[in-house]
XYZ file of C-alpha atoms in Angstrom:
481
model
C 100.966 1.132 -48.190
C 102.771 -0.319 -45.062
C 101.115 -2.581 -42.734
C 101.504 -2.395 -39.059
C 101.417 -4.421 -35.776
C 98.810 -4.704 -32.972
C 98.734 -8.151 -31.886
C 100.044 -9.703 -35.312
C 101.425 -8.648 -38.292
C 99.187 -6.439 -39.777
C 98.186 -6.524 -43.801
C 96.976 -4.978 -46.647
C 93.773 -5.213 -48.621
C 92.409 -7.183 -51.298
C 90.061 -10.306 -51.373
C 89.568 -14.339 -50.084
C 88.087 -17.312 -50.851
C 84.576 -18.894 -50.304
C 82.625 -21.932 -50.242
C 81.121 -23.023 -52.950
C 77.033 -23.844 -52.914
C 73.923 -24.136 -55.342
C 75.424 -24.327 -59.467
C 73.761 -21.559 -61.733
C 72.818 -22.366 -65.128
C 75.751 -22.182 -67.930
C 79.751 -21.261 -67.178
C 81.732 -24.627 -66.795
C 84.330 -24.378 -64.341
C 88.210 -23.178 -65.807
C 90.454 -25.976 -64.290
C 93.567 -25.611 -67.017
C 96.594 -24.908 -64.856
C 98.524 -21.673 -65.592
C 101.066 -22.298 -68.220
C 104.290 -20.072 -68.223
C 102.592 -18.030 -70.546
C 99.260 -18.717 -71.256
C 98.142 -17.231 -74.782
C 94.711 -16.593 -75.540
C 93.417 -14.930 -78.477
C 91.426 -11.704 -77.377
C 88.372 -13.248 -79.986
C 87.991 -16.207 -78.403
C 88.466 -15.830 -74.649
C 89.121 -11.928 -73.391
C 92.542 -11.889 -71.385
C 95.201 -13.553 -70.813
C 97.976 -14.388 -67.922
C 101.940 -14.738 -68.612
C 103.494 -16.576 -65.264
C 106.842 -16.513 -65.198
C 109.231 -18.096 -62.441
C 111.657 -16.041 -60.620
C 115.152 -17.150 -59.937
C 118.328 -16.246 -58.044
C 119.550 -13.210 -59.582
C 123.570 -14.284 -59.394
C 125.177 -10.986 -58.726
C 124.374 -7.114 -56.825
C 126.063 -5.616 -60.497
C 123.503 -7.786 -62.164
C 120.573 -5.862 -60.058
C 119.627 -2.224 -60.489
C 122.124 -0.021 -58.827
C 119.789 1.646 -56.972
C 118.735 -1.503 -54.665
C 118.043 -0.874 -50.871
C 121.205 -1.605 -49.630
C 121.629 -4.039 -46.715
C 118.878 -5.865 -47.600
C 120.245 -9.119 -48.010
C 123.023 -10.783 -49.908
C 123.109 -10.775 -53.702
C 122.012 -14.541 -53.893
C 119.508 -14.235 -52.281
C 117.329 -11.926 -54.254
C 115.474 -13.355 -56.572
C 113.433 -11.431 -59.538
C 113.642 -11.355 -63.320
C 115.779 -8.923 -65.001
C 114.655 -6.767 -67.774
C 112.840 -8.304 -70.576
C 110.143 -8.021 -73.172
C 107.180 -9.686 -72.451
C 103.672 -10.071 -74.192
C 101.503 -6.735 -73.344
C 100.008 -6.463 -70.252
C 98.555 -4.325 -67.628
C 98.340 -5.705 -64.180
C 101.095 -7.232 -62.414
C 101.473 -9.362 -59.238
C 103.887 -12.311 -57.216
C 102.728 -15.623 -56.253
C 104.264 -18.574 -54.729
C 103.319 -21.806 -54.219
C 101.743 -22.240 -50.228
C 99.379 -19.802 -49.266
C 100.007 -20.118 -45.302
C 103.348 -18.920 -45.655
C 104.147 -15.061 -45.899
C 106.604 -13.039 -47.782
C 109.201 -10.975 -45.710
C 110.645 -8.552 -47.922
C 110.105 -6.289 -50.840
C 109.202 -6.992 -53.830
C 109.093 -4.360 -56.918
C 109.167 -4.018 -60.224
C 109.450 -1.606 -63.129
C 107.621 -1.487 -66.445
C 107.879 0.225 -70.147
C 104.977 1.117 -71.303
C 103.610 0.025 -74.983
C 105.449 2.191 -77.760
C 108.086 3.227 -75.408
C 111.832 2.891 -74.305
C 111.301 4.574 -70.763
C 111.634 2.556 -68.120
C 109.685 3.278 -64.951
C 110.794 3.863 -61.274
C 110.346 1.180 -59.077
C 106.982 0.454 -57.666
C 106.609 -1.719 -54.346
C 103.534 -4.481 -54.490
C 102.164 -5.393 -51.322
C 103.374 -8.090 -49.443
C 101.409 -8.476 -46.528
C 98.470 -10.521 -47.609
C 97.956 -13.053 -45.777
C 94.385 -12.373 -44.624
C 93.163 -12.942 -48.292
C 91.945 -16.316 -47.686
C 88.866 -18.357 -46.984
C 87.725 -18.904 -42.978
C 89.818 -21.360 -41.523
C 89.021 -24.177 -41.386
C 86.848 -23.894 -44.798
C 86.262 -26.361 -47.782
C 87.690 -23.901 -50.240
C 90.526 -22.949 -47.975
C 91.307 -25.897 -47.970
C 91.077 -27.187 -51.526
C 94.669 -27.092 -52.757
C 93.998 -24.822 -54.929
C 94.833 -21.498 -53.260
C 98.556 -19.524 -53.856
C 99.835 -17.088 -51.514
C 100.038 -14.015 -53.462
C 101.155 -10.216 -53.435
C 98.632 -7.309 -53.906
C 98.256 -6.829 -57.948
C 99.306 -3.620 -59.099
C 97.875 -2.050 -61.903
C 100.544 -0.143 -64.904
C 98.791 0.241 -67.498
C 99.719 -1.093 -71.383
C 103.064 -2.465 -71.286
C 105.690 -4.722 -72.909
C 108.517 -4.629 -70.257
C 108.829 -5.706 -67.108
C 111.794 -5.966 -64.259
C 111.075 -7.420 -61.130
C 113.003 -8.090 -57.839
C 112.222 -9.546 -54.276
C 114.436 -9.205 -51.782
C 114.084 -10.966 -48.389
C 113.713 -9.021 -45.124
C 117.360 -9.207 -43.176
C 117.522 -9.087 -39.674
C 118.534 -5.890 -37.136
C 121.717 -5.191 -38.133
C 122.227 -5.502 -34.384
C 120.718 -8.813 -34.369
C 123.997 -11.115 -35.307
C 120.987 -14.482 -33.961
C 118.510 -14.446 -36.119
C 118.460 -15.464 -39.430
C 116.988 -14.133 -42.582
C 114.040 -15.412 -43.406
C 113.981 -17.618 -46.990
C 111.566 -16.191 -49.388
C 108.658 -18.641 -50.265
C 109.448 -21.283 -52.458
C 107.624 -21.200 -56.681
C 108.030 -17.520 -56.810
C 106.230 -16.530 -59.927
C 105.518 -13.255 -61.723
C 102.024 -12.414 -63.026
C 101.415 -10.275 -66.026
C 97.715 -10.048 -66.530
C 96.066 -8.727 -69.689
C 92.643 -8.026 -68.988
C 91.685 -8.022 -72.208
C 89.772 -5.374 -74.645
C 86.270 -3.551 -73.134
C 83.159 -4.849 -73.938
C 81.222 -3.532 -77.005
C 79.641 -0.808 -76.165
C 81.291 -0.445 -72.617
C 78.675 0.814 -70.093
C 81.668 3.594 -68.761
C 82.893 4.482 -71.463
C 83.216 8.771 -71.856
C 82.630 9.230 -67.871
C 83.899 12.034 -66.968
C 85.450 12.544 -63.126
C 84.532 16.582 -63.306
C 81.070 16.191 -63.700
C 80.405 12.967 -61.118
C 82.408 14.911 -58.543
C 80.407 17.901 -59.243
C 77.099 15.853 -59.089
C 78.103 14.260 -55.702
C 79.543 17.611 -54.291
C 75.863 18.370 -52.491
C 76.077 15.181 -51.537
C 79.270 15.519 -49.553
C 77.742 19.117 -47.843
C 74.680 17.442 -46.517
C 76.708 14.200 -44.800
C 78.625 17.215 -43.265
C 75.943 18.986 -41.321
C 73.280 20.440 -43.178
C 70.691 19.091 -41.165
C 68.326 16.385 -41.174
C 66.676 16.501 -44.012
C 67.132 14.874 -47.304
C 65.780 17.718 -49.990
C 64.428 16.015 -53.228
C 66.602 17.921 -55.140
C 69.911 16.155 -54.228
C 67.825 12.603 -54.631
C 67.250 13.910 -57.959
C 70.986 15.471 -58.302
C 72.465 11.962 -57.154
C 70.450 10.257 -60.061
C 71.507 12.620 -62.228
C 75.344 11.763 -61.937
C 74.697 8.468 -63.873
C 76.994 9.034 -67.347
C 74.040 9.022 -70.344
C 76.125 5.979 -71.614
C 75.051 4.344 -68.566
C 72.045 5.117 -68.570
C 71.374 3.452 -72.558
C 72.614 0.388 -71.498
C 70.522 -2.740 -71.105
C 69.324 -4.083 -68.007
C 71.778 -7.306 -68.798
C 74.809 -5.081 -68.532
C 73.709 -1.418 -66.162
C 70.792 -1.991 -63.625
C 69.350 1.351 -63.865
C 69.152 3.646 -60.835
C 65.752 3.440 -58.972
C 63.632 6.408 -56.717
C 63.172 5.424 -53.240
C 59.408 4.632 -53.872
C 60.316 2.435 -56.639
C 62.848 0.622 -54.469
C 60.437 0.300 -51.711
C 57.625 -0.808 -54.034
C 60.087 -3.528 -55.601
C 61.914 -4.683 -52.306
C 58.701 -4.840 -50.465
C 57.126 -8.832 -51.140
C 60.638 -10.313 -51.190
C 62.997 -8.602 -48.802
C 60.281 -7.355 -45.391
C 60.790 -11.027 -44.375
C 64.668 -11.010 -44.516
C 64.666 -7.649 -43.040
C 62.424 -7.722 -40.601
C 59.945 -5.846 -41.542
C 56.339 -5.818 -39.549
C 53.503 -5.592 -41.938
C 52.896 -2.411 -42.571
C 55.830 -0.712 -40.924
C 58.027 1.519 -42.819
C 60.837 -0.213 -44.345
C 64.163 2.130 -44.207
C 65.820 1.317 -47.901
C 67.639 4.018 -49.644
C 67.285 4.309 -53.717
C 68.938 1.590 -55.399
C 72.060 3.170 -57.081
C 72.958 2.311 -60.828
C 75.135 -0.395 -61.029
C 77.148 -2.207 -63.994
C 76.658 -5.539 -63.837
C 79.362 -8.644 -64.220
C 78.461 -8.570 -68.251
C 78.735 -4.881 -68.205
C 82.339 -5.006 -67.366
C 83.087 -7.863 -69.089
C 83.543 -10.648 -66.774
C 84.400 -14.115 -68.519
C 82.409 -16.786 -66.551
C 83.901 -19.328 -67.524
C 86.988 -18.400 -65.441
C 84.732 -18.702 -62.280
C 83.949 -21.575 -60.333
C 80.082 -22.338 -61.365
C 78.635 -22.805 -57.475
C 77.156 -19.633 -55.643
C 77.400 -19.300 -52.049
C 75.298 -17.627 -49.716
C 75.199 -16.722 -46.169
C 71.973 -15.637 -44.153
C 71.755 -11.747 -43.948
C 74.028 -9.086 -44.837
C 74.722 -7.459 -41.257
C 77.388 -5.133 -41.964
C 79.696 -3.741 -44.826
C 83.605 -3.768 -44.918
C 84.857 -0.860 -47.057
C 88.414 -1.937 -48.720
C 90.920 -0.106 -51.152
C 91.901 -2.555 -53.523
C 95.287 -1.399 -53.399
C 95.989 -1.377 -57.146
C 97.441 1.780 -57.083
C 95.431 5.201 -58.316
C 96.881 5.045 -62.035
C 93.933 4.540 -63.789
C 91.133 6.447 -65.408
C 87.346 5.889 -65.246
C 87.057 4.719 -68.816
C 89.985 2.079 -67.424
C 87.722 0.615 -64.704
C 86.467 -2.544 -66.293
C 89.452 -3.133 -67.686
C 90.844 -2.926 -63.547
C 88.245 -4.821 -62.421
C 88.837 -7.664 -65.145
C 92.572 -7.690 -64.139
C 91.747 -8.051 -60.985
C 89.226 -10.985 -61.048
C 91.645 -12.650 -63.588
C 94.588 -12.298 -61.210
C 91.765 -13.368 -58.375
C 90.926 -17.112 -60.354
C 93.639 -18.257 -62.433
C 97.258 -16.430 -60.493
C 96.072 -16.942 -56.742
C 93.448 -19.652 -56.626
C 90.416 -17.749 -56.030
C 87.018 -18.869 -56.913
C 85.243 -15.502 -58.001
C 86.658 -12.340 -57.500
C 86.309 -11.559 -53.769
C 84.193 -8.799 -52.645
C 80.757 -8.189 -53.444
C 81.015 -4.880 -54.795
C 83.059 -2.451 -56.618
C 83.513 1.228 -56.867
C 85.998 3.425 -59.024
C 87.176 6.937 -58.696
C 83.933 8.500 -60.350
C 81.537 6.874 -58.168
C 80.401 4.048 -60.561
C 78.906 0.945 -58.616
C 80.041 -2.572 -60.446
C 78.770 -6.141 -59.067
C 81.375 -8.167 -58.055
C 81.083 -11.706 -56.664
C 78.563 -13.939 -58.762
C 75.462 -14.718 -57.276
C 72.859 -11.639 -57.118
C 73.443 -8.413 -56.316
C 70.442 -8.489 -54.164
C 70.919 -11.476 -52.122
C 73.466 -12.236 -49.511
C 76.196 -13.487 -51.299
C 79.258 -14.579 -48.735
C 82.381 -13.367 -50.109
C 85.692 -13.127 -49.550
C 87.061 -9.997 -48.548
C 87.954 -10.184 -45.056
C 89.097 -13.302 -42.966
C 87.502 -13.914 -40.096
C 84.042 -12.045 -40.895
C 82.925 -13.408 -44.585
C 79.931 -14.732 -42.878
C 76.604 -12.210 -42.562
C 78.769 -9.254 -44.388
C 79.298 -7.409 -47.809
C 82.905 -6.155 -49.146
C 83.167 -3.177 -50.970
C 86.236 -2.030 -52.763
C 87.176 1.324 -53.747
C 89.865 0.903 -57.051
C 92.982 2.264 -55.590
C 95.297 3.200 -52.978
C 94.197 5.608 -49.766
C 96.732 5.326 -47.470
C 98.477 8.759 -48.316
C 96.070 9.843 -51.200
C 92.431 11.050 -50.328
C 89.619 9.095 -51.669
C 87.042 11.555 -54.290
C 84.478 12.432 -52.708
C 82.493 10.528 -55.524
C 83.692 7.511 -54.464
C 82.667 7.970 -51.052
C 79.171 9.358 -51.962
C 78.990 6.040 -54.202
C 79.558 3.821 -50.606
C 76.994 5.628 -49.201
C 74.159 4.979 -51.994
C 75.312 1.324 -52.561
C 74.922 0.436 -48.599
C 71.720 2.771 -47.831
C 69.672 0.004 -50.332
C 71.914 -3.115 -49.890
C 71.890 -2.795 -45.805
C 68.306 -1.900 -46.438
C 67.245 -4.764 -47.625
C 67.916 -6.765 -44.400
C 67.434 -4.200 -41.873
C 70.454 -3.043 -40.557
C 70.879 1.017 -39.786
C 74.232 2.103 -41.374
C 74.341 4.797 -38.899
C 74.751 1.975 -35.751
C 76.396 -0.930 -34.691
C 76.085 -4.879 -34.856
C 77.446 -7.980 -33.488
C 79.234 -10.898 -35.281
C 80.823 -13.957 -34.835
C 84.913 -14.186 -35.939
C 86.047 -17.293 -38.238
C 89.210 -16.644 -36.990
C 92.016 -14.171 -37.496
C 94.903 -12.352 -36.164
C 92.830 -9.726 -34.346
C 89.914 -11.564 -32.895
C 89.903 -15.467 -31.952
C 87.710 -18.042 -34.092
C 84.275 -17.826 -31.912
C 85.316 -14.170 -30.638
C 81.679 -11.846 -30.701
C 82.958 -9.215 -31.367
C 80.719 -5.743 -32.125
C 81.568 -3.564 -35.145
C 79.808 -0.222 -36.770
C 77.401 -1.901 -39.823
C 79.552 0.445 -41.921
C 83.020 -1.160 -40.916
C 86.652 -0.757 -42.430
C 88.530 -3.865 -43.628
C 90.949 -2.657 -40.280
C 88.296 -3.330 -38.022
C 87.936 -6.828 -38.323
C 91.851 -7.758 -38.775
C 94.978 -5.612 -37.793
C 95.788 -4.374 -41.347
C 95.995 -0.844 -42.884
C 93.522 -1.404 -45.133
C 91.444 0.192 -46.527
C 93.967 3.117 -46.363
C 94.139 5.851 -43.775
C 92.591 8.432 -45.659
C 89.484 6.443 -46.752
C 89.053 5.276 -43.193
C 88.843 8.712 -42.174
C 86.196 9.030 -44.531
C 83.882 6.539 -43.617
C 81.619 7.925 -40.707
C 80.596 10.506 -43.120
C 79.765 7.773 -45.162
C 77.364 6.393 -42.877
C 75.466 9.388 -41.710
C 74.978 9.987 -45.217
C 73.993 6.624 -45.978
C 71.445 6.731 -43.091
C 70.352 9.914 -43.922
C 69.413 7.882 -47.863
C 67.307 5.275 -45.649
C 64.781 7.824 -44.143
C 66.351 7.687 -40.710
């Protein structure tokens, strides 16, 4: 995906940083620096991350013939010709000072495991430099944080090629100079490690969640007003039976709207609003696989929580990782990119909240409850009374399936529930800061927002943006409204 230009550069999508707060019990904070290939042995600790440092590549004959031409001279590319590297799925660029942004393209190419075909080339995201913390945070800070590409997920591989080559100036433009690429260029090869035992997703199947969400899809279209008990009972129905036999430590099973009211009642009309007695508008909690379920290592986290007073609105994102993947390959995504989050860029936690992959399965994301209002870090500027979700993949030219979308809907009918907020209208909040809207800028968004909303960026992908006011009819529609 390209970004674009309002007032700024615009960006692509992915995640930020947050403060720290209150410690949880267990997981000691991971402060080893990344070596230039860090080995861990899939029994001990699950994953691993090879950096490797880029250099000048010395010569255009030395690059792949098939280089953008004009791009810039031959010295000053820098990449890593082809090599064979530890296996690995996930792939991404960092560089050493986060406030500084990469002008170019950067690409690589991969073989998979078992193979001698090389790939084509495949572009990584650039434009990310509203992946960070508030300004002016602790955490933003700390020292700690990398500027970093997109990650980009390939699949099982041994090989890898990669080359960045600076952005050169209008060929009419005989002024301006190129700008240098960011010094401590490093490439990322992320192994996410093997599944869980008894992986909660395992076997699901896209055919039959698209199928169960396809009534779904009809109603948010204009069938009506009402919500028939037959779709509630059709949406609970799309959960895979391995999900369903999972313990409560690793799936959070899916709950009627009664049951969600009964249980969300004593702790959440307070935080919502509530009146005694009134009718509180919370859709069904979905199912959703927990951080165990898909095989998070805590100790790669930073131990503290942090929290921020309500959840007011949700920011749907892509995560940009490409649509390469299968179902079964979701945890295995999601531990990439929470790896590539912590140890390759800085992070504390992954950043958003929540996750969703092509077959409508809800994951948690960020530590710290999936009930409470966790601040993440998923879009800079407005981490503060919010929720990111991520959809796995890329939407700018490909559509979204419809089972992801239904899966937005269900996820933000009970999380927006349990503070009050109508997904169907709009609220206000305050910008941190950002290249849209000026630090103490109120600025007034739909509850149900898109990461390009809140920050000039194309995220999260033209075709899921399109996508999104069905989303919150539907999502309303869940609540009782």
């Amino acid at each position: 995906m390209r970004a674009f230009i309002t007032s700024a550069i615009g960006v692509t999508c992915s995640a930020a940083l947050v403060l720290p707060n209150a410690a949880p019990a267990g997981a000691a904070p991971d402060t080893s620096a990344i070596a230039a290939t860090e080995a861990a042995d899939p029994a001990e600790v699950p994953g691993s991350t090879q950096s490797l440092p880029l250099s000048p590549l010395p010569d255009a004959s030395e690059r792949a013939t098939d280089a953008p031409s004009g791009t810039a001279e031959a010295n000053a590319v820098q990449g890593l010709p082809r090599r064979d590297v530890h296996p690995f799925s996930l792939v991404g660029v960092v560089w050493d000072d986060a406030d500084v942004e990469l002008h170019g393209v950067v690409e690589v190419r991969t073989r998979a495991v078992g193979s001698r075909h090389w790939s084509d080339w495949q572009s990584l995201e650039t434009h990310n430099a509203e992946h960070a913390a508030d300004p002016g945070s602790a955490e933003r800070d700390s020292g700690t944080v990398r500027g970093s590409t997109a990650p980009l997920w390939v699949g099982n591989c041994d090989g890898v090629e990669v080359r960045v080559i600076p952005e050169a100036p209008d060929v009419d433009d005989r002024v301006t100079a190129r700008v240098p690429l960011p010094e401590g260029l490093r490439l990322e090869l992320v192994d996410p490690g093997e599944d869980p035992q008894q992986s909660p997703v395992a076997g699901t199947d896209a055919g039959d969640v698209e199928a169960a969400g396809a009534e779904f899809v009809g109603f948010a279209s204009g069938s009506g007003g009402r919500l028939a008990t037959s779709l509630q009972a059709s949406l609970q129905g799309a959960v895979p039976t391995s999900l369903q036999a999972s313990g409560q430590d690793r799936v959070l099973p899916a709950l009627s709207k009664a049951q969600t009211e009964a249980e969300s009642e004593a702790e959440s009309e307070a935080a919502a609003g509530v009146a005694p007695g009134g009718k509180p508008y919370i859709g069904p909690r979905p199912t959703i696989v927990t951080r165990k379920g898909w095989g998070a290592d805590e100790k790669l986290r930073e131990k503290g929580f942090a929290y921020t007073k309500s959840v007011k609105a949700a920011f749907i994102h892509h995560s940009a990782t490409g649509n390469k993947y299968t179902c079964s390959q979701a945890p295995s995504v999601l531990r990439g990119i929470y790896r590539y989050h912590v140890k390759s860029s800085g992070w504390r936690d992954i950043g958003y909240n929540f996750a969703v992959d092509k077959c409508g399965t809800i994951y948690e994301g960020r530590a710290g409850g999936v009930t409470k209002a966790v601040q993440g870090a998923h879009t800079l500027g407005f981490n503060t009374n919010s929720m990111g979700i991520a959809v796995l993949g890329t939407f700018s030219t490909s559509d979204p399936p419809a089972a992801a979308v239904n899966a937005i809907a269900k996820l933000t009918a009970w999380k927006l529930g349990l503070f009050g907020a109508n997904p169907n209208s709009r609220t206000t909040l305050v910008s941190g800061g950002g290249n849209r809207f000026k630090k103490g800028t109120k600025v007034k968004l739909n509850v149900i927002s898109g990461h390009r909303d809140g920050f000039a960026t194309e995220c999260p992908g033209t075709r899921l943006y399109k996508k999104l006011g069905s989303a919150r009819t539907s999502s309303a529609h869940l609540q009782g409204r």
